[in-house]
N, CA, C and O atoms as CSV, one atom per row, in Angstrom:
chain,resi,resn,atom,element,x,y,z
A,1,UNK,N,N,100.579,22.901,54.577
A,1,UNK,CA,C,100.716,24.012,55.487
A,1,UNK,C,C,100.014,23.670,56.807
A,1,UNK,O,O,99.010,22.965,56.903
A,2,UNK,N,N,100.624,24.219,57.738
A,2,UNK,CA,C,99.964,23.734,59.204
A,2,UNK,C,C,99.338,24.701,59.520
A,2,UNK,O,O,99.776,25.815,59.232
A,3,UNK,N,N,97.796,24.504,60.396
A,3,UNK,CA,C,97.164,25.156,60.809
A,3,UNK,C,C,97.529,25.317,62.419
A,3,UNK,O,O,97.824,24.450,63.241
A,4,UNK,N,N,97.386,26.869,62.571
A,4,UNK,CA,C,97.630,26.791,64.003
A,4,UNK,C,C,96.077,26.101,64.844
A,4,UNK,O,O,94.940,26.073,64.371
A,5,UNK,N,N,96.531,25.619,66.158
A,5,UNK,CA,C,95.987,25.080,67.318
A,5,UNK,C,C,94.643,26.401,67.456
A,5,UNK,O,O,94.775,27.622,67.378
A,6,UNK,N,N,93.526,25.667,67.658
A,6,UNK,CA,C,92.189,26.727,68.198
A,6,UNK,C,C,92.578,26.876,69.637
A,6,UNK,O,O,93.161,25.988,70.258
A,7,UNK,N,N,92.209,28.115,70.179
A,7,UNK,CA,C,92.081,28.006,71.530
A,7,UNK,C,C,90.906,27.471,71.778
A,7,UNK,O,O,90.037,27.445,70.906
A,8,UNK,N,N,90.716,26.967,73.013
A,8,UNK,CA,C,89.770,26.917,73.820
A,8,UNK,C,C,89.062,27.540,74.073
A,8,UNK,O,O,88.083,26.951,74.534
A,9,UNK,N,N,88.942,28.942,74.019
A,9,UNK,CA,C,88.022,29.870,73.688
A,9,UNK,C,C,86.994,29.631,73.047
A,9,UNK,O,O,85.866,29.329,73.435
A,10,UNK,N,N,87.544,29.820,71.716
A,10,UNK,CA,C,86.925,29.261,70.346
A,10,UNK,C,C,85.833,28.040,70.569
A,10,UNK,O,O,84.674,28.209,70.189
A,11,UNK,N,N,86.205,26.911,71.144
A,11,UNK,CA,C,85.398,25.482,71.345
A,11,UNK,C,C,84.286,26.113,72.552
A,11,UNK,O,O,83.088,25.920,72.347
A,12,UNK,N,N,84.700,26.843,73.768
A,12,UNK,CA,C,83.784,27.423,74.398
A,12,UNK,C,C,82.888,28.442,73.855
A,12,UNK,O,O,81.796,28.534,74.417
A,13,UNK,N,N,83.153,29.309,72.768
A,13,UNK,CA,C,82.162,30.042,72.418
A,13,UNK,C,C,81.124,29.206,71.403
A,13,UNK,O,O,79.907,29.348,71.516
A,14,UNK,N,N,81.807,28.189,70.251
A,14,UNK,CA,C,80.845,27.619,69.884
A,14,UNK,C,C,79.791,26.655,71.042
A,14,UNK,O,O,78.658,26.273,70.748
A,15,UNK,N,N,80.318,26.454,72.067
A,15,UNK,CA,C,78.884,25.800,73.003
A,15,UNK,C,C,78.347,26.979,73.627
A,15,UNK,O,O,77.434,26.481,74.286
A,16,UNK,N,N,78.319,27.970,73.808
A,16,UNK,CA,C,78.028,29.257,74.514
A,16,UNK,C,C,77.224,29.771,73.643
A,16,UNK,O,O,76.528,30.714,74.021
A,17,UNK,N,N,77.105,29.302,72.279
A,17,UNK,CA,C,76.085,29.882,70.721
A,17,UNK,C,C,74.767,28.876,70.951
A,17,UNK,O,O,73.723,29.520,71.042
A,18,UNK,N,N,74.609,27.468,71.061
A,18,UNK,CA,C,73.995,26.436,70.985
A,18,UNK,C,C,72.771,26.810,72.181
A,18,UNK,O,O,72.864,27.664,73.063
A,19,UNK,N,N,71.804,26.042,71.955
A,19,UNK,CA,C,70.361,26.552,72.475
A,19,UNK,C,C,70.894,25.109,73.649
A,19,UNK,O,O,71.659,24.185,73.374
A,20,UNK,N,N,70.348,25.308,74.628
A,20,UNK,CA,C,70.452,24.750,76.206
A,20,UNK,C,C,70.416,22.623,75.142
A,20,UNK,O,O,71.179,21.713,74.818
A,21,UNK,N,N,69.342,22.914,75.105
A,21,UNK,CA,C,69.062,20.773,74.423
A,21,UNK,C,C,70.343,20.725,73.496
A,21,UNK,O,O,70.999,19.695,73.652
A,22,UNK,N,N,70.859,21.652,72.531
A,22,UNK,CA,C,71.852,21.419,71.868
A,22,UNK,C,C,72.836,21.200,72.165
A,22,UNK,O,O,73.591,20.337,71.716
A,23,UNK,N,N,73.125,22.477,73.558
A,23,UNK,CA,C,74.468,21.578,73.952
A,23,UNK,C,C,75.002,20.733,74.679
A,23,UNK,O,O,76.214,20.529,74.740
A,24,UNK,N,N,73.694,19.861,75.627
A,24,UNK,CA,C,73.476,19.273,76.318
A,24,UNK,C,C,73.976,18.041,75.579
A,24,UNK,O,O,74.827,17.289,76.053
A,25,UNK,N,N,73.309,17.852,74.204
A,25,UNK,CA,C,73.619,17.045,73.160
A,25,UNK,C,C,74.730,16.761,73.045
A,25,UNK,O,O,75.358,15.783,73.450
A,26,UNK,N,N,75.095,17.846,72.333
A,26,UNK,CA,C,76.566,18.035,71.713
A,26,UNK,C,C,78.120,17.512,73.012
A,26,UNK,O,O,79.099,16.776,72.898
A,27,UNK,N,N,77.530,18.442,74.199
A,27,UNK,CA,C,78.520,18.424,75.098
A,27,UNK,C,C,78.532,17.014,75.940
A,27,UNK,O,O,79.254,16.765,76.905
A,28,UNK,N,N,77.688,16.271,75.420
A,28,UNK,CA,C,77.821,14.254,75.691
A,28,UNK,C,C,78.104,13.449,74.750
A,28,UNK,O,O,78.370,12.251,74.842
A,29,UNK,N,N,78.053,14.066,73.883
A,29,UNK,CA,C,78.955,13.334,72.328
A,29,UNK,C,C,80.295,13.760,72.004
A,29,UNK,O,O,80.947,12.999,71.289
A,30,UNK,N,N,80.790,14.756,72.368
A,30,UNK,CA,C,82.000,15.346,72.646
A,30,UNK,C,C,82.675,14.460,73.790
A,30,UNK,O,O,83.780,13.951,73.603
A,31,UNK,N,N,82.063,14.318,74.822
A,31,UNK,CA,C,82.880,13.639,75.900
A,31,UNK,C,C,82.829,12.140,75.582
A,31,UNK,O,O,83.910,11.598,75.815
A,32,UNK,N,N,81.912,11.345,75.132
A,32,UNK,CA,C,81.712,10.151,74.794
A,32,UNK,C,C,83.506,10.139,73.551
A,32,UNK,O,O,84.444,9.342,73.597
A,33,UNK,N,N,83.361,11.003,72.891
A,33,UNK,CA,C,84.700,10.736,71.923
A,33,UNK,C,C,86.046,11.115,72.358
A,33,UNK,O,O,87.071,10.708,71.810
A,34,UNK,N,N,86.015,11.768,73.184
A,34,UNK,CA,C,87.068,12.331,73.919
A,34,UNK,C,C,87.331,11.063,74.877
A,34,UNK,O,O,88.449,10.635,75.166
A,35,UNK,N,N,86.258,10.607,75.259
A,35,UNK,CA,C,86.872,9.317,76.217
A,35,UNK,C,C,87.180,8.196,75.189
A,35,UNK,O,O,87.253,7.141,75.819
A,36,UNK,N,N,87.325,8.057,74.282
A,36,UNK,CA,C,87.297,6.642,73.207
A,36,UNK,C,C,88.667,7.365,72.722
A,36,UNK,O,O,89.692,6.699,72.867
A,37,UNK,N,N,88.746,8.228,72.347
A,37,UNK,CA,C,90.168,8.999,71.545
A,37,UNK,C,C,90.765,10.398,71.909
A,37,UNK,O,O,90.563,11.489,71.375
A,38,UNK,N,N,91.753,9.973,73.230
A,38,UNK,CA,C,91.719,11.576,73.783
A,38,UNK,C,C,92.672,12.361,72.647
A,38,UNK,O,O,92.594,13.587,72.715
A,39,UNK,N,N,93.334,11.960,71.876
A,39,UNK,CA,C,94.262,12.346,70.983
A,39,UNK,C,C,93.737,13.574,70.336
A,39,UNK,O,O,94.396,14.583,70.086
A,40,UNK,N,N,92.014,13.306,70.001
A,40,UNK,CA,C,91.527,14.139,69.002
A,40,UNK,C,C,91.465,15.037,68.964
A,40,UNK,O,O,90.655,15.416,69.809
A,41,UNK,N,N,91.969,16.001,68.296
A,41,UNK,CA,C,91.651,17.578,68.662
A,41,UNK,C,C,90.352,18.325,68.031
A,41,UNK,O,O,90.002,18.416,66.854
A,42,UNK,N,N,89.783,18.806,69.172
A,42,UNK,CA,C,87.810,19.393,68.469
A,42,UNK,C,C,88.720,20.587,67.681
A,42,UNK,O,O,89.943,20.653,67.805
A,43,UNK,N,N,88.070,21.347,67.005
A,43,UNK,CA,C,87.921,22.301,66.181
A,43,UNK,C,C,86.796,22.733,65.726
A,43,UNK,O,O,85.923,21.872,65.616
A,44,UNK,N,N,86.490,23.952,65.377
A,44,UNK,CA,C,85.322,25.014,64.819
A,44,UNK,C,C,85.554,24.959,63.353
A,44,UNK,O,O,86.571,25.499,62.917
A,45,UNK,N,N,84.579,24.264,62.393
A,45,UNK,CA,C,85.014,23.936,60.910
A,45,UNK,C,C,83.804,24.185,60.612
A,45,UNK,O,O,82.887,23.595,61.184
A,46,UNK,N,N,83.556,25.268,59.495
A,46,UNK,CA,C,81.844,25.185,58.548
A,46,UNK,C,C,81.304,25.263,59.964
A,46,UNK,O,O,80.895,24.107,60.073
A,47,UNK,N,N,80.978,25.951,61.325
A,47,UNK,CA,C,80.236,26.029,61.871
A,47,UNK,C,C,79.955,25.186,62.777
A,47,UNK,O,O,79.191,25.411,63.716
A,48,UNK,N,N,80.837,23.643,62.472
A,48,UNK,CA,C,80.477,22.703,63.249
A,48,UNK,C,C,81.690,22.118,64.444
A,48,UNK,O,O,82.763,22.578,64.835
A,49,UNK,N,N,81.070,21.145,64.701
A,49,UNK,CA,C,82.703,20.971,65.993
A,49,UNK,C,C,83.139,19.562,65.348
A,49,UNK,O,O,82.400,18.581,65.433
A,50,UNK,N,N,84.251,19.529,64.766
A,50,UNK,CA,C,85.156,18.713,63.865
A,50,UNK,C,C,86.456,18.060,64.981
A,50,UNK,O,O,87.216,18.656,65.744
A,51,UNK,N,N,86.295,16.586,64.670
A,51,UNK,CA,C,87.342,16.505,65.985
A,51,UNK,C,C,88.600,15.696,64.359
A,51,UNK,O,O,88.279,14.932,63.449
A,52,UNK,N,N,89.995,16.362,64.692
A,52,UNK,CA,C,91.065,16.022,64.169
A,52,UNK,C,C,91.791,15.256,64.657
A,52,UNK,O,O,91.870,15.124,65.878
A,53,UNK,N,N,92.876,14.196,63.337
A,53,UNK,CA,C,93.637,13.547,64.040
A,53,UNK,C,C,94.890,14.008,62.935
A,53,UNK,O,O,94.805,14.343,61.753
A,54,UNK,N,N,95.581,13.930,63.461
A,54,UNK,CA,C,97.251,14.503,62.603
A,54,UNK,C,C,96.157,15.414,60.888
A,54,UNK,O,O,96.165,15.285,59.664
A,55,UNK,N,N,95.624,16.015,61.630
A,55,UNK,CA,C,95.013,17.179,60.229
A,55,UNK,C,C,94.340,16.694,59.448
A,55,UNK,O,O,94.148,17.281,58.383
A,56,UNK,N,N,93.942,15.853,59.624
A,56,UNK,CA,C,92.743,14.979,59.007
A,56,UNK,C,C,91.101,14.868,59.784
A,56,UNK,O,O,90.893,14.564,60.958
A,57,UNK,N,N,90.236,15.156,58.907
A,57,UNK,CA,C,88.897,15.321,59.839
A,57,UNK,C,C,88.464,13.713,59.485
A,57,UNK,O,O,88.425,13.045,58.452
A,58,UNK,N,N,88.097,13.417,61.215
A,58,UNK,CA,C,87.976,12.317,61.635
A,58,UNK,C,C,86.166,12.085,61.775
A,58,UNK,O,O,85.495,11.155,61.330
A,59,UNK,N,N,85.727,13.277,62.542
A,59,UNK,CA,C,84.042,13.155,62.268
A,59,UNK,C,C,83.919,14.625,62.796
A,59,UNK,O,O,84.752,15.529,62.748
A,60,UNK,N,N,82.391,14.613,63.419
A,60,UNK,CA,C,81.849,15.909,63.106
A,60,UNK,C,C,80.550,16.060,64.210
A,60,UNK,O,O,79.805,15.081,64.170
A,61,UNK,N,N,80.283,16.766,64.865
A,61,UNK,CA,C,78.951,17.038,65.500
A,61,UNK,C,C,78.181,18.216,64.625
A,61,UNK,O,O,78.470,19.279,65.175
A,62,UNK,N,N,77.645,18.369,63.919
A,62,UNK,CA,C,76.534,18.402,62.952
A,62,UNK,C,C,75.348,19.190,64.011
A,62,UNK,O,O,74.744,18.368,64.700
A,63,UNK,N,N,74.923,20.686,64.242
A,63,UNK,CA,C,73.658,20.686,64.644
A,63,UNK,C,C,72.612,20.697,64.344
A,63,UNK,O,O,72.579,21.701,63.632
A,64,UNK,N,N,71.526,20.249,64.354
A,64,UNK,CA,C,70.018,20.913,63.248
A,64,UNK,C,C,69.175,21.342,63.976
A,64,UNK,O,O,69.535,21.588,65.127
A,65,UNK,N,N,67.931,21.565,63.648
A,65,UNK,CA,C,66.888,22.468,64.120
A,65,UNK,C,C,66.541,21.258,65.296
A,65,UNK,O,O,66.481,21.863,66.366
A,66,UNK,N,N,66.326,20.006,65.496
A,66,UNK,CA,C,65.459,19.383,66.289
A,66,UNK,C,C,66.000,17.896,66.565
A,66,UNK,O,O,65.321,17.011,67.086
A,67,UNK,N,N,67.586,17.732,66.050
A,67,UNK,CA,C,68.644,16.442,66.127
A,67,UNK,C,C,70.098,17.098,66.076
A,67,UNK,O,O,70.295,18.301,65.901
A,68,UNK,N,N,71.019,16.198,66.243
A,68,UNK,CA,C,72.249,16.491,66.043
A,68,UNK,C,C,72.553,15.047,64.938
A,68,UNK,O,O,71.864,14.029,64.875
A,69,UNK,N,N,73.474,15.289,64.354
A,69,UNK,CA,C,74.461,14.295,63.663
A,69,UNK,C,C,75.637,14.364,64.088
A,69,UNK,O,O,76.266,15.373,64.406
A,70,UNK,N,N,76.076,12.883,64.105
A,70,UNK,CA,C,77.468,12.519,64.185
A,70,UNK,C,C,78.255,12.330,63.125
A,70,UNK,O,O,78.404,11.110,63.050
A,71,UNK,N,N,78.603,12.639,62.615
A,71,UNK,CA,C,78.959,12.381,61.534
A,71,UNK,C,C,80.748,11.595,61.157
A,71,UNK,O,O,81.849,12.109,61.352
A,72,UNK,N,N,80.542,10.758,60.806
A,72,UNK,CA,C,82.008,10.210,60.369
A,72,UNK,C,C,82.223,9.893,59.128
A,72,UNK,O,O,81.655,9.156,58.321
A,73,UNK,N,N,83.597,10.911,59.094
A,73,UNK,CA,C,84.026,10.884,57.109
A,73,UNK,C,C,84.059,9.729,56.304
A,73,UNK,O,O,83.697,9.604,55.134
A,74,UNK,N,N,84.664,8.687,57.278
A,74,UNK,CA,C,85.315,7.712,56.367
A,74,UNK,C,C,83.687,6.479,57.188
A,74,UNK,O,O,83.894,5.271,57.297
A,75,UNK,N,N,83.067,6.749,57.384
A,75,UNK,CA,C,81.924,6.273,57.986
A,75,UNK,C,C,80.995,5.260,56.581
A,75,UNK,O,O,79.927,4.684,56.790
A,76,UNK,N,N,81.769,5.265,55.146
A,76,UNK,CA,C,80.947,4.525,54.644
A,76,UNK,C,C,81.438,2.909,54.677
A,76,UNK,O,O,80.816,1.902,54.339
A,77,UNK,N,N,82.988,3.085,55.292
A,77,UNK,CA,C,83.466,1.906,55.373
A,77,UNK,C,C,82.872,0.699,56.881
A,77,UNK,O,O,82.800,-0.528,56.820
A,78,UNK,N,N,82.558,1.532,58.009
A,78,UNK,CA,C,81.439,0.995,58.947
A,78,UNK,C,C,80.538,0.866,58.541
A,78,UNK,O,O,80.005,1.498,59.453
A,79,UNK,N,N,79.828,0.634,58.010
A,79,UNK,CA,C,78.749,0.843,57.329
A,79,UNK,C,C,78.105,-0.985,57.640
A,79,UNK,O,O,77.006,-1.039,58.191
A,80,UNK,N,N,78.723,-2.212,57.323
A,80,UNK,CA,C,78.579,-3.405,57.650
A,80,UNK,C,C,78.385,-3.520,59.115
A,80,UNK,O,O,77.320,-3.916,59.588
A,81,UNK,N,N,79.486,-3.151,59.897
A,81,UNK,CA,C,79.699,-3.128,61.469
A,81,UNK,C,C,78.499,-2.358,62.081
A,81,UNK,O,O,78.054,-2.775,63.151
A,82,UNK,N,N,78.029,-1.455,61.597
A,82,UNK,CA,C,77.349,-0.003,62.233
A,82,UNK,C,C,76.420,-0.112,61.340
A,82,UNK,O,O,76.552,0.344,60.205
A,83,UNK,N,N,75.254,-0.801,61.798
A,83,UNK,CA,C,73.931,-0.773,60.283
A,83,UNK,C,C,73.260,0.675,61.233
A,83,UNK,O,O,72.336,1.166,60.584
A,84,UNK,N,N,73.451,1.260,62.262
A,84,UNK,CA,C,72.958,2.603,62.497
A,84,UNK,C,C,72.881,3.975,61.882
A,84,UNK,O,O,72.085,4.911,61.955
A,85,UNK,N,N,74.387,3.662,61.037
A,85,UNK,CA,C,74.838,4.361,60.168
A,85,UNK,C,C,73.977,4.983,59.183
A,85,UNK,O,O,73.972,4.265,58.183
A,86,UNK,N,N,73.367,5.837,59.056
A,86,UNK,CA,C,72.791,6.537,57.742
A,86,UNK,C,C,73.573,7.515,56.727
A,86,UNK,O,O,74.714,7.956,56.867
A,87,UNK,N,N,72.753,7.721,55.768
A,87,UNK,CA,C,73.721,9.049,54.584
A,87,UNK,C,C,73.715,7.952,53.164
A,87,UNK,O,O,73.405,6.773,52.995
A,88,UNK,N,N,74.204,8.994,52.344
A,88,UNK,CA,C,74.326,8.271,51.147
A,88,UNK,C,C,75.576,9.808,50.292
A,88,UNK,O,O,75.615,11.030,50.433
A,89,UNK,N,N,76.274,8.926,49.565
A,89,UNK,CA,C,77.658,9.372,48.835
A,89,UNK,C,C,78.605,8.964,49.338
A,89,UNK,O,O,78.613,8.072,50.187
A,90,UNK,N,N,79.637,9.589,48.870
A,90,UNK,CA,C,80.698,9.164,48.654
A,90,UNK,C,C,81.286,7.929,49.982
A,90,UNK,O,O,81.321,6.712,50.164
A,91,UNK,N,N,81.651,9.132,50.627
A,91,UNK,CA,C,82.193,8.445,51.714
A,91,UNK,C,C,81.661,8.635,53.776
A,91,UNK,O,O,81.983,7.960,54.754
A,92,UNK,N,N,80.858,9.736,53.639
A,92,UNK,CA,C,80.348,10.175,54.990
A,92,UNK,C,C,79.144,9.911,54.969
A,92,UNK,O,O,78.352,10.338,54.129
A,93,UNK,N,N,78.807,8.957,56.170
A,93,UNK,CA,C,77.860,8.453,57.378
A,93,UNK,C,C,77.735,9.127,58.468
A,93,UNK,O,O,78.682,9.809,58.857
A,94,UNK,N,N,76.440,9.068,59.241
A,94,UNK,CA,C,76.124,9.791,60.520
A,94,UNK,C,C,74.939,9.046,61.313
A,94,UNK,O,O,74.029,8.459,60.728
A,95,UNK,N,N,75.044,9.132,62.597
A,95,UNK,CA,C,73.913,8.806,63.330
A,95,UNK,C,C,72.977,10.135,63.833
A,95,UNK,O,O,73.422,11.281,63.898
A,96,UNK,N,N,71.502,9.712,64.196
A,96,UNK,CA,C,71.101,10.952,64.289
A,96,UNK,C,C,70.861,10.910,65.782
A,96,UNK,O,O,70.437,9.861,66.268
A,97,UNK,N,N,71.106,12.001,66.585
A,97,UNK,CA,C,70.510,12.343,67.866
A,97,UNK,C,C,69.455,12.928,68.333
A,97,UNK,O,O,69.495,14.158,68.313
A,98,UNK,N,N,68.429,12.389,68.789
A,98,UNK,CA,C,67.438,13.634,68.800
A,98,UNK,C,C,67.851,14.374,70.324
A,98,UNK,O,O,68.444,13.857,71.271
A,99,UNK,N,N,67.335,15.709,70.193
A,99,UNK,CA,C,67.512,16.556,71.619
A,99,UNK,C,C,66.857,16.171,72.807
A,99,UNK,O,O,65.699,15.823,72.581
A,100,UNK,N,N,67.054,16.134,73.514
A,100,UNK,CA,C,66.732,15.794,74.919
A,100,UNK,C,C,66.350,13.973,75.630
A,100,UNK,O,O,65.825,13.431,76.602
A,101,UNK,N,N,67.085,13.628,74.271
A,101,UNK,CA,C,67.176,11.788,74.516
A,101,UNK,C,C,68.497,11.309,74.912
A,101,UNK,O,O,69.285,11.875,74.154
A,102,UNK,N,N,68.938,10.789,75.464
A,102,UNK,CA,C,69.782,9.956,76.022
A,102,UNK,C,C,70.824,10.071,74.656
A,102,UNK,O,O,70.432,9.798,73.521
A,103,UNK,N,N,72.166,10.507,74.958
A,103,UNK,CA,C,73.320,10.381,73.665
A,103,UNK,C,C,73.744,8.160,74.126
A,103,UNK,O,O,73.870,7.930,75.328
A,104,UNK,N,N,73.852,7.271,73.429
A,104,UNK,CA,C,74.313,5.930,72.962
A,104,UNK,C,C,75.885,6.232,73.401
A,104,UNK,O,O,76.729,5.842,72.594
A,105,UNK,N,N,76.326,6.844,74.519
A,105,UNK,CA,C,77.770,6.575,74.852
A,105,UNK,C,C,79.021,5.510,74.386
A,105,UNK,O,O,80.217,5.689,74.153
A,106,UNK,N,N,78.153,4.332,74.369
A,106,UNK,CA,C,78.994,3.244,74.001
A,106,UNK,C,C,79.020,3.318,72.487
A,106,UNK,O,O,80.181,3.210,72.092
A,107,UNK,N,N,78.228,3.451,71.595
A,107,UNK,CA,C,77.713,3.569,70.407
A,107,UNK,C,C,78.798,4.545,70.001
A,107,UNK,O,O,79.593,3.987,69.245
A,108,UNK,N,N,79.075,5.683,70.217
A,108,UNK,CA,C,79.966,6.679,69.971
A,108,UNK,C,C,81.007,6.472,70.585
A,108,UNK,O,O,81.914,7.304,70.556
A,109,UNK,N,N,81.089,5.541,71.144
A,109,UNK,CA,C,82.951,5.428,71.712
A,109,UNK,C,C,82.899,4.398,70.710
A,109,UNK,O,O,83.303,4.971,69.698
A,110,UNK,N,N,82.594,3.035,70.367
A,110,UNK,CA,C,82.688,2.226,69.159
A,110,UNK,C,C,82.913,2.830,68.086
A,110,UNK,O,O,83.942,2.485,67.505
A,111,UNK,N,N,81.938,4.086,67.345
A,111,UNK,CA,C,82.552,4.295,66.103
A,111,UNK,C,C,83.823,5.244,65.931
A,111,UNK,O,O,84.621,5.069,65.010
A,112,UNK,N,N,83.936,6.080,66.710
A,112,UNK,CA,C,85.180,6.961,67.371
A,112,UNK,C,C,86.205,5.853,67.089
A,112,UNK,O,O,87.014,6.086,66.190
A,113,UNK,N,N,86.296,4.437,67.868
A,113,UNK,CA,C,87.695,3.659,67.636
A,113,UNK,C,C,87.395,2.788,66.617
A,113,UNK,O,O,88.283,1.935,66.638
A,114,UNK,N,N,86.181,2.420,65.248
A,114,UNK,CA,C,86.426,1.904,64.230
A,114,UNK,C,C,86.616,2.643,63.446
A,114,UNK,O,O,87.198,2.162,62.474
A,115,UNK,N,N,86.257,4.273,63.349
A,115,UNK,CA,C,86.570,5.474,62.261
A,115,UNK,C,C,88.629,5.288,62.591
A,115,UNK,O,O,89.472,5.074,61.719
A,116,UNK,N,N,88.811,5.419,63.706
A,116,UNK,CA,C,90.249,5.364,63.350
A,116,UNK,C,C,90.742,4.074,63.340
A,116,UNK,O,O,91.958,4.036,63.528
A,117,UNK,N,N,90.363,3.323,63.229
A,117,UNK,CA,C,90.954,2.090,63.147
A,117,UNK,C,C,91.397,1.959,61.486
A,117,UNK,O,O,92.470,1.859,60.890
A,118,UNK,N,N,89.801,2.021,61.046
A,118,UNK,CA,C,90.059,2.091,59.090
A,118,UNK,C,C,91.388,3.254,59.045
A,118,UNK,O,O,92.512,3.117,58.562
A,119,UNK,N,N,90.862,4.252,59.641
A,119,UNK,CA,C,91.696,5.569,59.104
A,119,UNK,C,C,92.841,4.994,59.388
A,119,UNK,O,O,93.224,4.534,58.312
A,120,UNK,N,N,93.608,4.750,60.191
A,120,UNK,CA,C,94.631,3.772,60.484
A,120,UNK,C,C,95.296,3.219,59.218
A,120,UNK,O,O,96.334,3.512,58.624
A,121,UNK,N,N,94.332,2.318,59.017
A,121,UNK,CA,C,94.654,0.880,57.794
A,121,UNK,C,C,94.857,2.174,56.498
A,121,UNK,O,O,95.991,2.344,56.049
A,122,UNK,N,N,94.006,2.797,56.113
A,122,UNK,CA,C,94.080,3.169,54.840
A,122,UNK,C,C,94.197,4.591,54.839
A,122,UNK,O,O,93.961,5.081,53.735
A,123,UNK,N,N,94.513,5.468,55.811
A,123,UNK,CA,C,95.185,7.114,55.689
A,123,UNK,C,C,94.179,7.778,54.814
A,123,UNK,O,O,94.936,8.167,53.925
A,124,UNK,N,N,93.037,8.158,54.470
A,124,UNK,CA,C,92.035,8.929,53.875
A,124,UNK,C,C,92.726,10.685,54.540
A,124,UNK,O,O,93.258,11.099,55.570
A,125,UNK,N,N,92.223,11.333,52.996
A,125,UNK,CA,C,92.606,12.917,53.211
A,125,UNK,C,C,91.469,13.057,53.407
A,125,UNK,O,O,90.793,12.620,52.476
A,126,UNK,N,N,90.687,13.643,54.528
A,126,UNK,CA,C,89.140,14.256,54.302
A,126,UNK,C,C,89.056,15.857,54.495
A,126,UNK,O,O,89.382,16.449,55.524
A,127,UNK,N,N,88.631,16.361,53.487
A,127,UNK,CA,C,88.804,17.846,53.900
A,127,UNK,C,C,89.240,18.619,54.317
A,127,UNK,O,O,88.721,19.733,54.246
């Protein structure tokens, strides 16, 4: 079944919720992936901002009390490439951001085009 399209609304009110360092965060890790994969579509999922590719969740901006996570589903397969990578199970990895430090631009445009690269090769359903 297809989900309809979020407005833009929606993606603006979740940064309009976020404390000033959060979305400062968030809203340079968003653009860092948006420039590596404009295809992706963000979405509001569990609270978080989920960027999609043909309905498949591709990764995740994650907020917490005093970091953000990046999170990528199929992120255990970088895992060799990307020793930055943290987490443990199944299949989802994340880097951590702390607030008011510099977001790794290049770092997040790299895993943005090796998360779809695998996803590519091997089509994973994630959530």
């Amino acid at each position: 079944m297809r989900r309809p399209l979020q407005s833009p609304a929606l993606i603006n009110a979740f940064y309009d919720s976020l404390r000033p360092e959060q979305r400062d965060t968030a809203q340079a890790m968003h653009k860092a992936i948006v420039s590596a994969a404009p295809h992706l579509r963000p979405e509001v999922k569990w609270g978080n901002l989920c960027f999609m590719n043909d309905g498949d969740n591709v990764m995740a901006i994650v907020l917490h009390k005093m970091h953000a996570h990046l999170q990528i589903f199929n992120g255990v397969q970088l895992v060799a490439d990307f020793p930055e990578l943290d987490g443990a199970g199944k299949g989802m990895r994340h880097i951590k951001i702390r607030y008011r430090q510099p977001v790794n631009d290049q770092l997040v445009r790299e895993l943005t085009l090796a998360s779809l690269q695998v996803w590519g090769r091997s089509s994973p359903r994630w959530g």
